[in-house]
Structures are given as C-alpha cells and as structure tokens.
XYZ file of C-alpha atoms in Angstrom:
602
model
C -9.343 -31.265 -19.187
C -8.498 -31.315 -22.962
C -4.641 -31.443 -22.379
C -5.332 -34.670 -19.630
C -7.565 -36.374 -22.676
C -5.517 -35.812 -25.724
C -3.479 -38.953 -25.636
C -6.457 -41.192 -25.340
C -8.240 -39.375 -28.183
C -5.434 -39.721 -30.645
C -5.058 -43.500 -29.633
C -8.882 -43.662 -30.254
C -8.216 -42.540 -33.407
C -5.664 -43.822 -34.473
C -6.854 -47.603 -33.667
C -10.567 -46.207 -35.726
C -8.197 -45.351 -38.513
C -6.134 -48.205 -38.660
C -8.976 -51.262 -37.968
C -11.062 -50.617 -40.362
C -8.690 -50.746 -43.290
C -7.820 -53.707 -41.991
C -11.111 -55.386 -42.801
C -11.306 -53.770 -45.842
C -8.178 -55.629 -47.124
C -8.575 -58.657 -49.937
C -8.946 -62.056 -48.007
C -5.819 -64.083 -48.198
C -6.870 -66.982 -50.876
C -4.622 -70.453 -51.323
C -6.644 -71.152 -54.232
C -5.715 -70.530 -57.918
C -5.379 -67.250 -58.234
C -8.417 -64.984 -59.389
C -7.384 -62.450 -62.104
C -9.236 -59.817 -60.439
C -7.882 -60.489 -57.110
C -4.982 -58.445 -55.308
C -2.083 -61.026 -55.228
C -0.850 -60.976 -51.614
C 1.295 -63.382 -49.235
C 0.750 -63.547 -45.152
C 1.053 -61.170 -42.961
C -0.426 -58.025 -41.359
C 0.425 -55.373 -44.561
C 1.375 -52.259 -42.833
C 4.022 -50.497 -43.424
C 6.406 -50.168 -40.253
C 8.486 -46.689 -40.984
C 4.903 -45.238 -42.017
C 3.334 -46.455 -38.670
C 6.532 -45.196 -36.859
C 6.350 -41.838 -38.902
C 2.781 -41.199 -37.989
C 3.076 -42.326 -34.178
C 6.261 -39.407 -33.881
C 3.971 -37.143 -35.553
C 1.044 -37.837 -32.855
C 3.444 -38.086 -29.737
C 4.965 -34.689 -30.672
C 1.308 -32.969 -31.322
C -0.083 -34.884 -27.622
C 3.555 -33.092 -26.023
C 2.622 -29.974 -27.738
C -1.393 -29.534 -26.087
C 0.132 -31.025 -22.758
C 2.517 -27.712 -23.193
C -0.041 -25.088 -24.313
C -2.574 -26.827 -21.842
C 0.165 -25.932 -18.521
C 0.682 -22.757 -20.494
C -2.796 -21.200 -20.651
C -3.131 -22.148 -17.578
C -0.887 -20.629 -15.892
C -1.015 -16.762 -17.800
C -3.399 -17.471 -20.387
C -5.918 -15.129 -18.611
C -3.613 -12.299 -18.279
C -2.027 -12.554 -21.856
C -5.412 -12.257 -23.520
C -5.193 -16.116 -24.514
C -7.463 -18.073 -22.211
C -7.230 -21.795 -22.592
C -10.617 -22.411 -23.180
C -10.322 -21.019 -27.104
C -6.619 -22.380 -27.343
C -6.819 -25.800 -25.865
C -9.546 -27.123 -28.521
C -7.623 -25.496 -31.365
C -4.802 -26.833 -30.383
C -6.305 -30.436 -29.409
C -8.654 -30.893 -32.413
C -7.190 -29.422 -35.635
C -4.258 -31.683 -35.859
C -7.194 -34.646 -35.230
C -8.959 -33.025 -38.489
C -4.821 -33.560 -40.368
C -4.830 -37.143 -38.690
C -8.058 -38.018 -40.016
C -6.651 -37.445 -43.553
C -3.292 -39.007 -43.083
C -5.210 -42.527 -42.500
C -7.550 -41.572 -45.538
C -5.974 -40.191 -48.222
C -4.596 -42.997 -50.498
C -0.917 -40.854 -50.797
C 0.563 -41.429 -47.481
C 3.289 -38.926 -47.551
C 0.502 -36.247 -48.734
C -1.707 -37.406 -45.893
C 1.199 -37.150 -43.518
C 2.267 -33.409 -44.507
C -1.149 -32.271 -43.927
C -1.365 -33.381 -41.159
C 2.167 -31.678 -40.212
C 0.494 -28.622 -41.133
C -2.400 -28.342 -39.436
C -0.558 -29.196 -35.816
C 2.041 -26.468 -36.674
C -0.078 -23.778 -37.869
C -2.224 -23.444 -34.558
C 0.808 -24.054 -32.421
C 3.152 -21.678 -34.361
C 0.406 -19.035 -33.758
C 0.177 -19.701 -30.370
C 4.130 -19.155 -29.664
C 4.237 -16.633 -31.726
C 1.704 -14.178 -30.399
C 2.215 -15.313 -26.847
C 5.821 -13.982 -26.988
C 4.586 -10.984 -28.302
C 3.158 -10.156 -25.538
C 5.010 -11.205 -22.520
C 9.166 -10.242 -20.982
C 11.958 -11.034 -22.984
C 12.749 -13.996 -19.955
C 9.141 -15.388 -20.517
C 9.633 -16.355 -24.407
C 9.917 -19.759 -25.359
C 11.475 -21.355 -28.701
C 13.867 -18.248 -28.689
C 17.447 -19.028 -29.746
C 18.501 -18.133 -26.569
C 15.661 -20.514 -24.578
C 16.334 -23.367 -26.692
C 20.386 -23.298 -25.389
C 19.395 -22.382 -21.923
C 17.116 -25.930 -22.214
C 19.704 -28.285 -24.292
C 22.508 -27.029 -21.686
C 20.635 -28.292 -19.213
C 19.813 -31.561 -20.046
C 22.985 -33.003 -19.700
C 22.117 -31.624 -15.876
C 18.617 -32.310 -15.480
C 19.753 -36.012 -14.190
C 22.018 -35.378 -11.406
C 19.669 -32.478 -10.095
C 16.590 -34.957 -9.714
C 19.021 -37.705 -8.039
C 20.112 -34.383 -4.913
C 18.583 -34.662 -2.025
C 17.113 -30.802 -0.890
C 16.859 -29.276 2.712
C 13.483 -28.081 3.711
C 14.908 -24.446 3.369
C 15.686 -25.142 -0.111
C 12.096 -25.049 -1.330
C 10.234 -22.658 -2.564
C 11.668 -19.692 -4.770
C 15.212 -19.545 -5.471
C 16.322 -16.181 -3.492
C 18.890 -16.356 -1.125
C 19.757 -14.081 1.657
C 22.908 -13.308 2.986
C 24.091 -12.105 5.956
C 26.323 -8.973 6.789
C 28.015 -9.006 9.922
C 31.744 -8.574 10.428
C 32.500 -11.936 11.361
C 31.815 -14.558 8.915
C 31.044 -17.325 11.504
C 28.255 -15.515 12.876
C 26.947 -14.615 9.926
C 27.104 -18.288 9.422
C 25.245 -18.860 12.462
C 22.358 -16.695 11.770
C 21.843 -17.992 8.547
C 21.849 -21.316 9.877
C 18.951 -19.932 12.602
C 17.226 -18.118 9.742
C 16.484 -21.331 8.194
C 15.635 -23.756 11.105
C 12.947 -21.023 10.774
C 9.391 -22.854 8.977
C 8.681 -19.328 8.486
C 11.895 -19.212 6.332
C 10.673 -20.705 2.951
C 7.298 -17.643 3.757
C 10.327 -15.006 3.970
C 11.280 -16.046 0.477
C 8.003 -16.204 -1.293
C 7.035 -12.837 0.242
C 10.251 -11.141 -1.287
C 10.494 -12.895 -4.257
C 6.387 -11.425 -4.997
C 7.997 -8.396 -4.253
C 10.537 -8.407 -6.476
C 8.325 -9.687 -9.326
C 6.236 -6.776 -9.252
C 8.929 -4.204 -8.996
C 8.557 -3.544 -5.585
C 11.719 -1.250 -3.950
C 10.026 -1.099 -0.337
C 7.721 -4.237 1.642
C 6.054 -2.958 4.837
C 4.384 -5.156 7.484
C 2.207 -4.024 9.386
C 1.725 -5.808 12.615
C -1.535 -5.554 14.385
C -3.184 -7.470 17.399
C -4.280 -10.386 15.553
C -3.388 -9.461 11.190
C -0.136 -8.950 9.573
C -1.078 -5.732 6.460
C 0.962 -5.864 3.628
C 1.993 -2.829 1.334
C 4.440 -2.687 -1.635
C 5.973 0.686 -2.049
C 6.184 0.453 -6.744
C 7.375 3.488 -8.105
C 6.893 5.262 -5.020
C 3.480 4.717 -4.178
C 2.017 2.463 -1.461
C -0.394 -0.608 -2.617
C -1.990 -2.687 -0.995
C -1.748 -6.187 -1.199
C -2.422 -10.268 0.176
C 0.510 -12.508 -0.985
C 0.343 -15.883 -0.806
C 3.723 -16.829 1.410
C 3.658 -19.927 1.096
C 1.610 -21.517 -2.455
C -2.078 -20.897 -1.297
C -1.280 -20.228 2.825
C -2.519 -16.362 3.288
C -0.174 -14.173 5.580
C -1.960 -14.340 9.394
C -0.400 -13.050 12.494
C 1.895 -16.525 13.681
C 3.163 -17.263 10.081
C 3.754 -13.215 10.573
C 5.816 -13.391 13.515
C 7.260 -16.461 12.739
C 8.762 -14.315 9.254
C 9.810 -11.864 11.373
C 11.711 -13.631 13.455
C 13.950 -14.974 10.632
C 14.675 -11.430 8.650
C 15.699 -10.474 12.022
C 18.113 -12.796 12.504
C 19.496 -12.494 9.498
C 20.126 -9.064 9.077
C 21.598 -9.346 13.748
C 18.556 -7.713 14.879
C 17.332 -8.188 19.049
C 14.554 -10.748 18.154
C 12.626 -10.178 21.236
C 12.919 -5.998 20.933
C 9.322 -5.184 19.129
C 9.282 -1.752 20.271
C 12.656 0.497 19.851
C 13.668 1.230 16.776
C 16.344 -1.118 15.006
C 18.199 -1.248 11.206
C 20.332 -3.789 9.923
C 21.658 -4.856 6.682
C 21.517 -8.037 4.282
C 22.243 -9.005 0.942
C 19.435 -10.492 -1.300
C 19.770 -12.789 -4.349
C 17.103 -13.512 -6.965
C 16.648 -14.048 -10.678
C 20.666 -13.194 -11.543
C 20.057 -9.730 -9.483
C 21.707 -9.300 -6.369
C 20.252 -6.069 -3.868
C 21.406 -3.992 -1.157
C 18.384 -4.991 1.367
C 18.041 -2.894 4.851
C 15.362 -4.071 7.529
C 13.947 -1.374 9.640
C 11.972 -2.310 12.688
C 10.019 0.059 14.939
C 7.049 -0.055 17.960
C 4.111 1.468 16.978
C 0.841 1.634 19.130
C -1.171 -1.207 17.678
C 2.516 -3.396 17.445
C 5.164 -3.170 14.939
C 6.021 -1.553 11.661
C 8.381 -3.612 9.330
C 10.358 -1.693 5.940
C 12.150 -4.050 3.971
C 13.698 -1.963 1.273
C 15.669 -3.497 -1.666
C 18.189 -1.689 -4.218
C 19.213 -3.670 -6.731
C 23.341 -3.981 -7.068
C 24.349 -2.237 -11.025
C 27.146 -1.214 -12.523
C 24.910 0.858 -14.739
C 25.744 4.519 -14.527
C 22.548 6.999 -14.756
C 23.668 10.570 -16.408
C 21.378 13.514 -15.910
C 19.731 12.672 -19.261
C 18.781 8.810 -18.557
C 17.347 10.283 -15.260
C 15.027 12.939 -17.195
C 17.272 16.323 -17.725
C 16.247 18.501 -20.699
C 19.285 19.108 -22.842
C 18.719 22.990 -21.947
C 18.572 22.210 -18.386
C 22.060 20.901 -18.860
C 23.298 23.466 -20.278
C 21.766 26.116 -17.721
C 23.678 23.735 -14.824
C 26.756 23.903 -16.610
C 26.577 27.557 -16.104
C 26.569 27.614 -12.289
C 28.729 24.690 -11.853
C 30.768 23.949 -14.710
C 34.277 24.607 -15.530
C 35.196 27.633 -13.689
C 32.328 28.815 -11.889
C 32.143 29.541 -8.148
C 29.901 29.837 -5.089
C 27.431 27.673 -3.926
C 25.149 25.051 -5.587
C 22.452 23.257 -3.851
C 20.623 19.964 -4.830
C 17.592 18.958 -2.904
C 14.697 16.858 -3.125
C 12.273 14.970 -0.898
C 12.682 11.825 0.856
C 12.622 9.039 -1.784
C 13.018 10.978 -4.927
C 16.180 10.824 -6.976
C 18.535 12.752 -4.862
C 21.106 10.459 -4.162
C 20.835 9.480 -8.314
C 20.889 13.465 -9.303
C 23.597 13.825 -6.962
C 25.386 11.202 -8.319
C 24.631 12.129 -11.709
C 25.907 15.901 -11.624
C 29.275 15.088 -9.902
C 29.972 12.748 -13.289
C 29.012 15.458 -15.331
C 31.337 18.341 -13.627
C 34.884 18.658 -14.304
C 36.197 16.430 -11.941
C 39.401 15.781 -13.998
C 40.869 19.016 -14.359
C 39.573 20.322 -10.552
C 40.109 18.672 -6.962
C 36.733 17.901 -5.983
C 36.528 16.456 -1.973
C 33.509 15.135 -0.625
C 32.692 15.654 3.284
C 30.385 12.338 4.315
C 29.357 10.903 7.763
C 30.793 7.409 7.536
C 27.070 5.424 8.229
C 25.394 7.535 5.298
C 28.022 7.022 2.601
C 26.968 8.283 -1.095
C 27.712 5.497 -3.752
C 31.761 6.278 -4.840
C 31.970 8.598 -7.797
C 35.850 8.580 -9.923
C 37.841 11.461 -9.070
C 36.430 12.356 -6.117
C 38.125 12.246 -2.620
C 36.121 11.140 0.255
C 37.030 12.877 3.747
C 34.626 10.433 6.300
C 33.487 10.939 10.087
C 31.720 9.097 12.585
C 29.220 10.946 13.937
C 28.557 8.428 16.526
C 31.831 9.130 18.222
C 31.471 12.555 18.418
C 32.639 14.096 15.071
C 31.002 16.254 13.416
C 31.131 17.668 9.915
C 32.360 21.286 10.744
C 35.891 20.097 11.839
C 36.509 17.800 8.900
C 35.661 21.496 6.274
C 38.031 22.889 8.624
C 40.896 20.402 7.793
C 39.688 20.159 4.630
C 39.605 24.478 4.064
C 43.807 24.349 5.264
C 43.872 21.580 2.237
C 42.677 24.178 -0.170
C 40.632 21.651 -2.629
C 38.905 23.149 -5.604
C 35.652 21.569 -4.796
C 33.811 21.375 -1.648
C 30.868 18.749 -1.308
C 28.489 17.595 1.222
C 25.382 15.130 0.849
C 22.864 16.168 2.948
C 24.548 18.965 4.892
C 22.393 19.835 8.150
C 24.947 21.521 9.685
C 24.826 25.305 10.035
C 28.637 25.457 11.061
C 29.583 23.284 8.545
C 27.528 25.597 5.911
C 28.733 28.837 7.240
C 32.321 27.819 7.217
C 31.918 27.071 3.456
C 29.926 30.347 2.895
C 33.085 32.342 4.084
C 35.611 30.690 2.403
C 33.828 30.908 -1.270
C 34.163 34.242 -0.643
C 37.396 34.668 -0.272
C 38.721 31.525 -2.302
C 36.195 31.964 -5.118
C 35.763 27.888 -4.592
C 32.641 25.709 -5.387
C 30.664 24.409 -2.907
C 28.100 21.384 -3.627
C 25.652 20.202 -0.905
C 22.147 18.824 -1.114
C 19.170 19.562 1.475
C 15.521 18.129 1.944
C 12.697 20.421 1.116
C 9.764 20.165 -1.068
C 10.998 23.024 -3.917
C 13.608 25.090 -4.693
C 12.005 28.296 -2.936
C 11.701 26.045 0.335
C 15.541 25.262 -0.078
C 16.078 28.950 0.236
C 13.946 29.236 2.678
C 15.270 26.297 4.375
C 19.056 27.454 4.068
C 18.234 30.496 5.663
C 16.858 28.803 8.684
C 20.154 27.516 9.540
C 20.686 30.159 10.781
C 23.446 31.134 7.810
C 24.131 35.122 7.675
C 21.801 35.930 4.998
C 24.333 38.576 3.337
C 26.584 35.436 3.329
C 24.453 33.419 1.899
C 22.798 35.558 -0.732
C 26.078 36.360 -2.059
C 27.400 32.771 -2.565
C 24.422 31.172 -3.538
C 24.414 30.552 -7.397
C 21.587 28.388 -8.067
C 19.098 24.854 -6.485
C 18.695 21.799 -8.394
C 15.193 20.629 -7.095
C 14.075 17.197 -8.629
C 10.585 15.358 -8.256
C 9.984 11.710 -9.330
C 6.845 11.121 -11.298
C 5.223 8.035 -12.626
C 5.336 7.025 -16.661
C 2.396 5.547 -18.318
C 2.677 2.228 -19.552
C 3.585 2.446 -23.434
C 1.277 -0.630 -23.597
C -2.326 -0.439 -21.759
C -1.886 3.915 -21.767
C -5.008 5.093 -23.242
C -5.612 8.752 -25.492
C -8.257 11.197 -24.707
C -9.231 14.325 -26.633
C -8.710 17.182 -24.757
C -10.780 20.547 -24.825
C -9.944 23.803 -25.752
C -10.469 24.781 -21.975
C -8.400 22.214 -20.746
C -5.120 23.168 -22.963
C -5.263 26.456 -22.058
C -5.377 25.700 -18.529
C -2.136 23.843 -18.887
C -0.767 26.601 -21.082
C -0.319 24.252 -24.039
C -1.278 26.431 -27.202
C -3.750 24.876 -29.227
C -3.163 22.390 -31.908
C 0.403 21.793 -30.423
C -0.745 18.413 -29.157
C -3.866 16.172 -31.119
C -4.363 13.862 -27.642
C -2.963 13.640 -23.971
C -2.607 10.358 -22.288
C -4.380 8.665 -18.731
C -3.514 5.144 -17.347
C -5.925 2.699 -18.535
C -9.797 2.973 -16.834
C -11.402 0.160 -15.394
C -14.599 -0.700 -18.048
C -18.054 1.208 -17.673
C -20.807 -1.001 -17.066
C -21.940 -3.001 -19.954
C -18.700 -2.378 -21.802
C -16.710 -4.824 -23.500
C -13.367 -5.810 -23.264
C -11.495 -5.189 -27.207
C -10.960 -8.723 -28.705
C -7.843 -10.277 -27.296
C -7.456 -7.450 -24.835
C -6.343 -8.884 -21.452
C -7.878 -8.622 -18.369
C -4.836 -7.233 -16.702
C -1.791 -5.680 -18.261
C 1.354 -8.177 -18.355
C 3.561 -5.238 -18.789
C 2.432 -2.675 -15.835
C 0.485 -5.764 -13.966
C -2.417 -3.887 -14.332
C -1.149 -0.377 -12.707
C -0.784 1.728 -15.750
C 2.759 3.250 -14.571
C 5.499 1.280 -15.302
C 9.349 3.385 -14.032
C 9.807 6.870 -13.508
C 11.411 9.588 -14.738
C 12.589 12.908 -13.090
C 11.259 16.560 -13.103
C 14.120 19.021 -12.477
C 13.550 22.833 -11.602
C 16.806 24.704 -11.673
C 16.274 28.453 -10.308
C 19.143 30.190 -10.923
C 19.792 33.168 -8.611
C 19.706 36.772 -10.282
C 20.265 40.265 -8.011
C 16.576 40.506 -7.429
C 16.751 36.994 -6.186
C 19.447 37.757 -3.720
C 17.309 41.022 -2.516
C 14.495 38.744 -2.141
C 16.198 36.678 0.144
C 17.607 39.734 2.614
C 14.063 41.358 2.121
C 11.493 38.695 2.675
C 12.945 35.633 2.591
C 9.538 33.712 2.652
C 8.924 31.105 0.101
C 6.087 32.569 -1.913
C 7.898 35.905 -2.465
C 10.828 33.738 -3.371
C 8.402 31.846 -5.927
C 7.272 35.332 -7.371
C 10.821 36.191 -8.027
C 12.059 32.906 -9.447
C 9.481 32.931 -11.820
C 10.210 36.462 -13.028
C 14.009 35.940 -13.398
C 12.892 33.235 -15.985
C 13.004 30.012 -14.261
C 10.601 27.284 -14.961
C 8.594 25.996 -12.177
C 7.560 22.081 -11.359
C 4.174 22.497 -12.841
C 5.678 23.940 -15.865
C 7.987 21.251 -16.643
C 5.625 18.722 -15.381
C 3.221 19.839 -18.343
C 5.585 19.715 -21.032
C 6.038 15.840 -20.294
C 2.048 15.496 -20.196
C 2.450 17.015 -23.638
C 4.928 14.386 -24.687
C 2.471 11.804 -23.215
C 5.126 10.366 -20.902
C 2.760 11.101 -17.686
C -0.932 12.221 -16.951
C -2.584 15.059 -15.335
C -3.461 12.939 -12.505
C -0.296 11.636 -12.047
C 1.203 15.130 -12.274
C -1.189 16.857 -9.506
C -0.559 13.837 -7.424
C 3.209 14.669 -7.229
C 2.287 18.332 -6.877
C 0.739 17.814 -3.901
C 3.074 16.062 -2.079
C-alpha cells in the first residue's frame, strides 16, 4: 500500500514545498524602487537545474520503495524483513531529507541531506538482505549489475516476441531421449499440446528449488499426493502447479499424460510397470531425469528422479572418508594387494559415488583394471578403466564375460552390483591362483550382512574366507544447517552413553525446534530458514565402516557365519562400527542424535 502511494506523497510534497515560497516572495513593484525592497524583474524565480536536481533525486527514491515494496513482498517474511517495518522506513525518511531540501536556505546542503537519508535506509536494506539469502538472490552485486546492463540492450526485442502457450510459466525444458530424433520431435510436440504441460514444469521446477532428487505421485481414486524425496527422506507436500491452481486428480492425469510422452511411455498402460528416460533443463543445470510408472491397488505410483549432469569429481574425502579410513583402504586395495574387496550399501546411499570414488583413488595407472557391467545399469565412466558390457536382456549373463575376461589375464577384476554366484565363484578361484584383485559391490544394510550376504550365494565358504580382504559399508546421513542448527548442553549421562569422554565436547547440536508456547521469536529471526527452507538438514555426508578381515574373522565365517557373531568379531579385530563413527561426527556437530538413530534404524 505504501509502495502504490509513494509517488503521490512526494508530489504532495513537493507542490507544499514549492507553493508556499512562492507567496512568500517580494511582490513585483514598477514603482521607484524602495531601498528596502528585493530588486527583482518578471518571472517565476526558480531555479531550473535545482528543480531538475531535486525531481531526479525524488524519482530515484519513489523507484527505490516501488523496489523494496515488490521485494518484501515477495521473501520479506522468510528473510526476517517483513515489509511492514521496511516499507515506512523506506517511504518516509527520505520525506523527513525532502522536507529540508525545500527549507534550508543552502540548497546544495538541503539536497545532500536529503541524499542521505534515502541511501542510508536503502543501503541497509540491500545490505542485510544479501546477507542472508543465495549467492543468485543478491542484488547490486558486481556480477547482478552486468547480468542487468547486458540485458538491456535485449530487453526490447524480447517484449516485441510473440510466446507459445507452452512457453509460460518457469523456464525448464525437457527433452526427449529416443533414438530417433524425429520422434523425439514428435513427442515433444504432443507433450506440449498438453494444458497440463506448463503444470509439469511448475511441479519440477518446485522440486528442483527445494533440492528435491526424487517427486512421487501418488494417484488415488479422486487426489493426486505429492512427496519430495530431500536428502533422502520423504516430505510431504501441496505445490501450486500452476500460480495458485492446487494439484487435483484431472490436472493430475492430465501431467501424467505429458511426462509420459515425453520420456515414450504407453500412455494408456496405468498398471504394469514402465521406465523411460529424459533430459531436464533448469536454472543453467541440466539432469539425468528417469520416470518410473507402476499399478498399485488404489491406482498409480509415479517416481520422477533427477541427477543433476557435473563434471565435478567427488574423492573419498569430499564424500566424508576419515583420512585414517583412507589409509586402512589403501591397505586392502592399494598398490599390490590381492583378493577380494567388497563395497556395499543400501538402496539410495552413496554406492554408486563410493564406488566411483575408490576406483579414482586405486592405482589404475600402473595396473589393468576391467570392469564387468550389464549394458542397461552402466556405472558413470571412470579413466583407465576398461569396460567389458552385456545385455542381459538377450541372454548374457555376467559369468561368461569373467570367463573371457579370466583368459585376458587383467590385473583388476570389477563388478557393480554383482548378484551372480557364478560370476563370484569364478573370481574367488582365480584370486587364488592369480593373486589378482577383485572389486564388486553388494546391497545389504552393514558390513556383517555383506558377509552374511556373500555367503548366501551360495560361494564355497573356504573360498570365500580365504579371498575376502575387507567391506566398505557406507550410510548417508543428514547435516545440520550451519545457519538455523541450534546447541544444547549435554549431561554427564548422556556423553557417556555415546562414549564421548567428558569435557571433550562443551555442546552437541539438534535441528532447530519449533517455539514453545508463549515463546518469542529472537529479533530479526525468520520465520522459516532461507538456507534449509525450514528443514534443519541441508546435504549429506557419508559414514563409512571398513571391517577388515583378520584369521578370527575368516573362522567366524566357516564357524557361524551369522551376522551378530560376525559383529562380535569385527569389533574385536578393531574395526569401528556405524554407531561409532556416527558419534564422532555428532561430536563435530555435523549431525544430531536424532538424525543418527534415524539412519541406524534403517
């Protein structure tokens, strides 16, 4: 309301200032002069470059509240500056400088203070707004004011284009990823006939802006449930598709229909189980995007998973490895070792990036490393490694390429995600008698159950036992956000529970805690966190538990190969469990207790 009546006000006062002094002017007198009189000549006596000066001065300040008016409104609320404080400030203190620049009998002293009081409260207002929003949200930056010069030289041409319906709404683009680019064409062409299609973009662009990796629909009888999968954890949530139209069960289907034809999906098949691929484009960012459809008993389930395109590549450190850690896998897989080393993990958490990560870190140079992949679940390319591919769609299995490979006689054996006991047992002989290495990666949910798991496929466990050198298990847990995270004392009892010696740490760290009734929100505290969005986790980092396999490990394992016995004997050859390194980064207060017994659990 302010911002809409600032231009009126300063014309108010700016005609108040100037009429006044008008009629307190001498009165023009053709008369012999008077020697106390003011000798003047006709005309209206004001000063046109001060007038003109003044007017730039009050344009620029109305432009300025118009700004911080669409500004406040828009995250004011979340930032912790609400509009309601900074739109009078910003509105009414230059009016204070204006009312002296049409007093004071110095006009250029007038005129500077009023300069100063419309820059001080909007220099504070840019100021500690960009302290506390993204590096893309800043304004007046060096690098914002060349993004908006550069484009005014553009901004003419763009208002005089005529846009397709499709066009509006965010900018993300989807791409299609058939073999044949004039049916790709096609469906994109479909895809956008679509009214749901301009829905489909707001939904993943939401997505996107809250970090989301996975969308799920949930299709019901007559509702359309929304979850974002941040971090790895499911929220709920009600996204606007389309400015304020809320998701229903048409504009639902409708959406559907278009991400299926896009990514050359049946469009009528709601109850078998289909996958296809696209590519998706937004904000500079470009992301591998796979839609999974399958029947369910009250309609259809819907993943939408996204992984962003990088060239960034994540060593064992970035992703969370202790420097010790390192040097304890260097020992069962470095230069000149032998046997067999297993990664695993569970659905979802870092094995793909650990597995990645350790192949950059080996030797890969000096050795001939191979790796053994099924050609529809490729691992991303790493330098220096070979990659021997089969279709197991066609019949071919993984067991027949190790044989080829085994006559090849490469240093290094691996295989992502090996399931296949032939495969396995193949490899299992030959380290034996080749003294090679052998790198594969399982799912289980520790490194006792990969043992445990191994053994189950039916792998001789004399074999086995004797090749085995050591699992790389890896859990993804949630950090606090550096900005909302809040400290809390702990007790004696409590420390000793987590086997943290007292006075090694003064305060451990939660996600921020909705307020107690009656309590106040800290001055300038926002409602919701900009940085986490309210959450309290922003990224992840990895917990790694390496068990390296000693002789009473390898007993264990012929003797009672169950997982708790396995556990018993882990922990007494010295190697840290989950929990244990799960602690030391509550310590560090890079996650909480209840973020850490949440990932236990799973």
């Amino acid at each position: 309301m302010l911002r809409n009546l600032s231009l009126p006000i300063a014309a108010f006062f700016l005609l108040a200032g100037v009429l006044p002094a008008q009629d307190a002017w001498p009165a023009f007198s053709t008369g012999l002069p008077d020697p106390n009189a003011i000798a003047r000549g006709p005309g209206f006596y004001v000063a046109i470059w001060k007038l003109v000066m003044l007017l730039a001065l009050v344009w620029i300040w109305v432009k300025s509240a118009s700004w911080v008016g669409s500004d406040t409104e828009e995250m004011g609320d979340a930032i912790g500056m609400p509009g309601r404080i900074w739109n009078p400030i910003i509105v009414f203190t230059p009016l204070v400088g204006f009312l002296l620049a049409i007093t004071v009998p110095i006009f250029f002293v007038g005129w500077a203070v009023m300069l100063l009081t419309y820059l001080g409260p909007f220099i504070a207002y840019v100021t500690m707004r960009n302290g506390k929003v993204t590096s893309e949200q800043k304004v007046f930056t060096p690098e914002h004011l060349k993004n908006w010069f550069g484009s005014l030289g553009k901004s003419q041409p763009k208002q005089r284009e005529t846009k397709q319906a499709w066009q509006a709404g965010p900018q993300v683009e989807l791409v299609p990823l058939g073999p044949l680019q004039n049916e790709n064409q096609q469906a994109l062409i479909e895809a956008r006939q679509n009214p749901a299609f301009i829905a489909v973009k707001y939904l993943l662009a939401d997505a996107i802006t809250q970090r989301a990796e996975r969308v799920m629909l949930e299709y019901t009888q007559d509702a359309v449930a929304v979850r974002y999968q941040i971090d790895g954890v499911w929220h709920n949530v009600t996204p606007k598709v389309h400015e304020k139209q809320p998701l229903d069960r048409p504009m639902g289907d409708a959406m559907l229909l278009a991400l299926k034809r896009i990514a050359h999906l049946k469009l009528q098949e709601r109850r078998a189980k289909q996958e296809g691929k696209l590519r998706l484009e937004y904000e500079g960012s470009k992301y591998d995007t796979t839609l999974t459809t399958q029947g369910t008993q009250t309609g259809e389930r819907v993943v939408v998973q996204m992984v962003i395109i990088t060239k960034t590549q994540r060593s064992l450190e970035d992703l969370g490895m202790r420097d010790k850690q390192k040097e304890t896998l260097a020992g069962i897989m470095g230069p000149g070792q032998h046997g067999l080393v297993v990664f695993a993990a569970l659905p979802g958490d870092g094995l793909s990036a650990t597995w990645q990560a350790a192949l950059r870190g080996t030797d890969r140079l000096m050795r001939d490393f191979v790796s053994i992949e099924e050609i529809k679940k490729r691992e991303p390319e790493v330098e220096n490694v070979d990659v021997d591919k089969y279709d197991a769609s066609k019949g071919e299995t993984p067991e027949g390429v190790v044989a080829k490979q085994i006559l090849r006689q490469p240093e290094v054996m691996c295989i992502p995600e090996c399931n296949s006991s032939e495969a396995l047992t193949a490899l299992t002989n030959w380290v034996q008698a080749e003294s090679k290495l052998i790198i594969i990666s399982v799912r289980a949910k520790d490194s006792a159950d990969t043992i445990v798991r191994l053994l189950s496929m039916k792998v001789p466990a004399d074999s086995l036992s004797n090749t085995l050198r050591g699992v790389v298990y890896t859990r993804l847990i949630r950090r606090l956000c550096e900005t909302c995270k809040q400290a809390v004392q702990p007790t004696a009892e409590l420390l000793q529970r987590l086997g943290i010696p007292a006075g090694r740490v003064q305060a451990l760290y939660q996600e921020k805690q909705p307020l107690q009734p009656g309590e106040q929100r800290k001055r300038g505290e926002p409602e919701i966190c900009p940085h986490c969005r309210g959450l309290g986790y922003k990224g992840r980092i990895a917990i790694f538990e390496i068990a390296v396999i000693d002789d009473k490990l390898k007993q264990a394992m012929l003797k009672a190969p169950n997982a708790e016995t396995l556990k018993k004997f882990s922990r007494a050859a010295g190697n840290r469990t989950l929990q244990e390194e799960g602690v030391l980064l509550i310590a560090q207060g890079i996650t909480s207790i209840a973020e850490l017994q949440r990932v236990l659990k799973q």
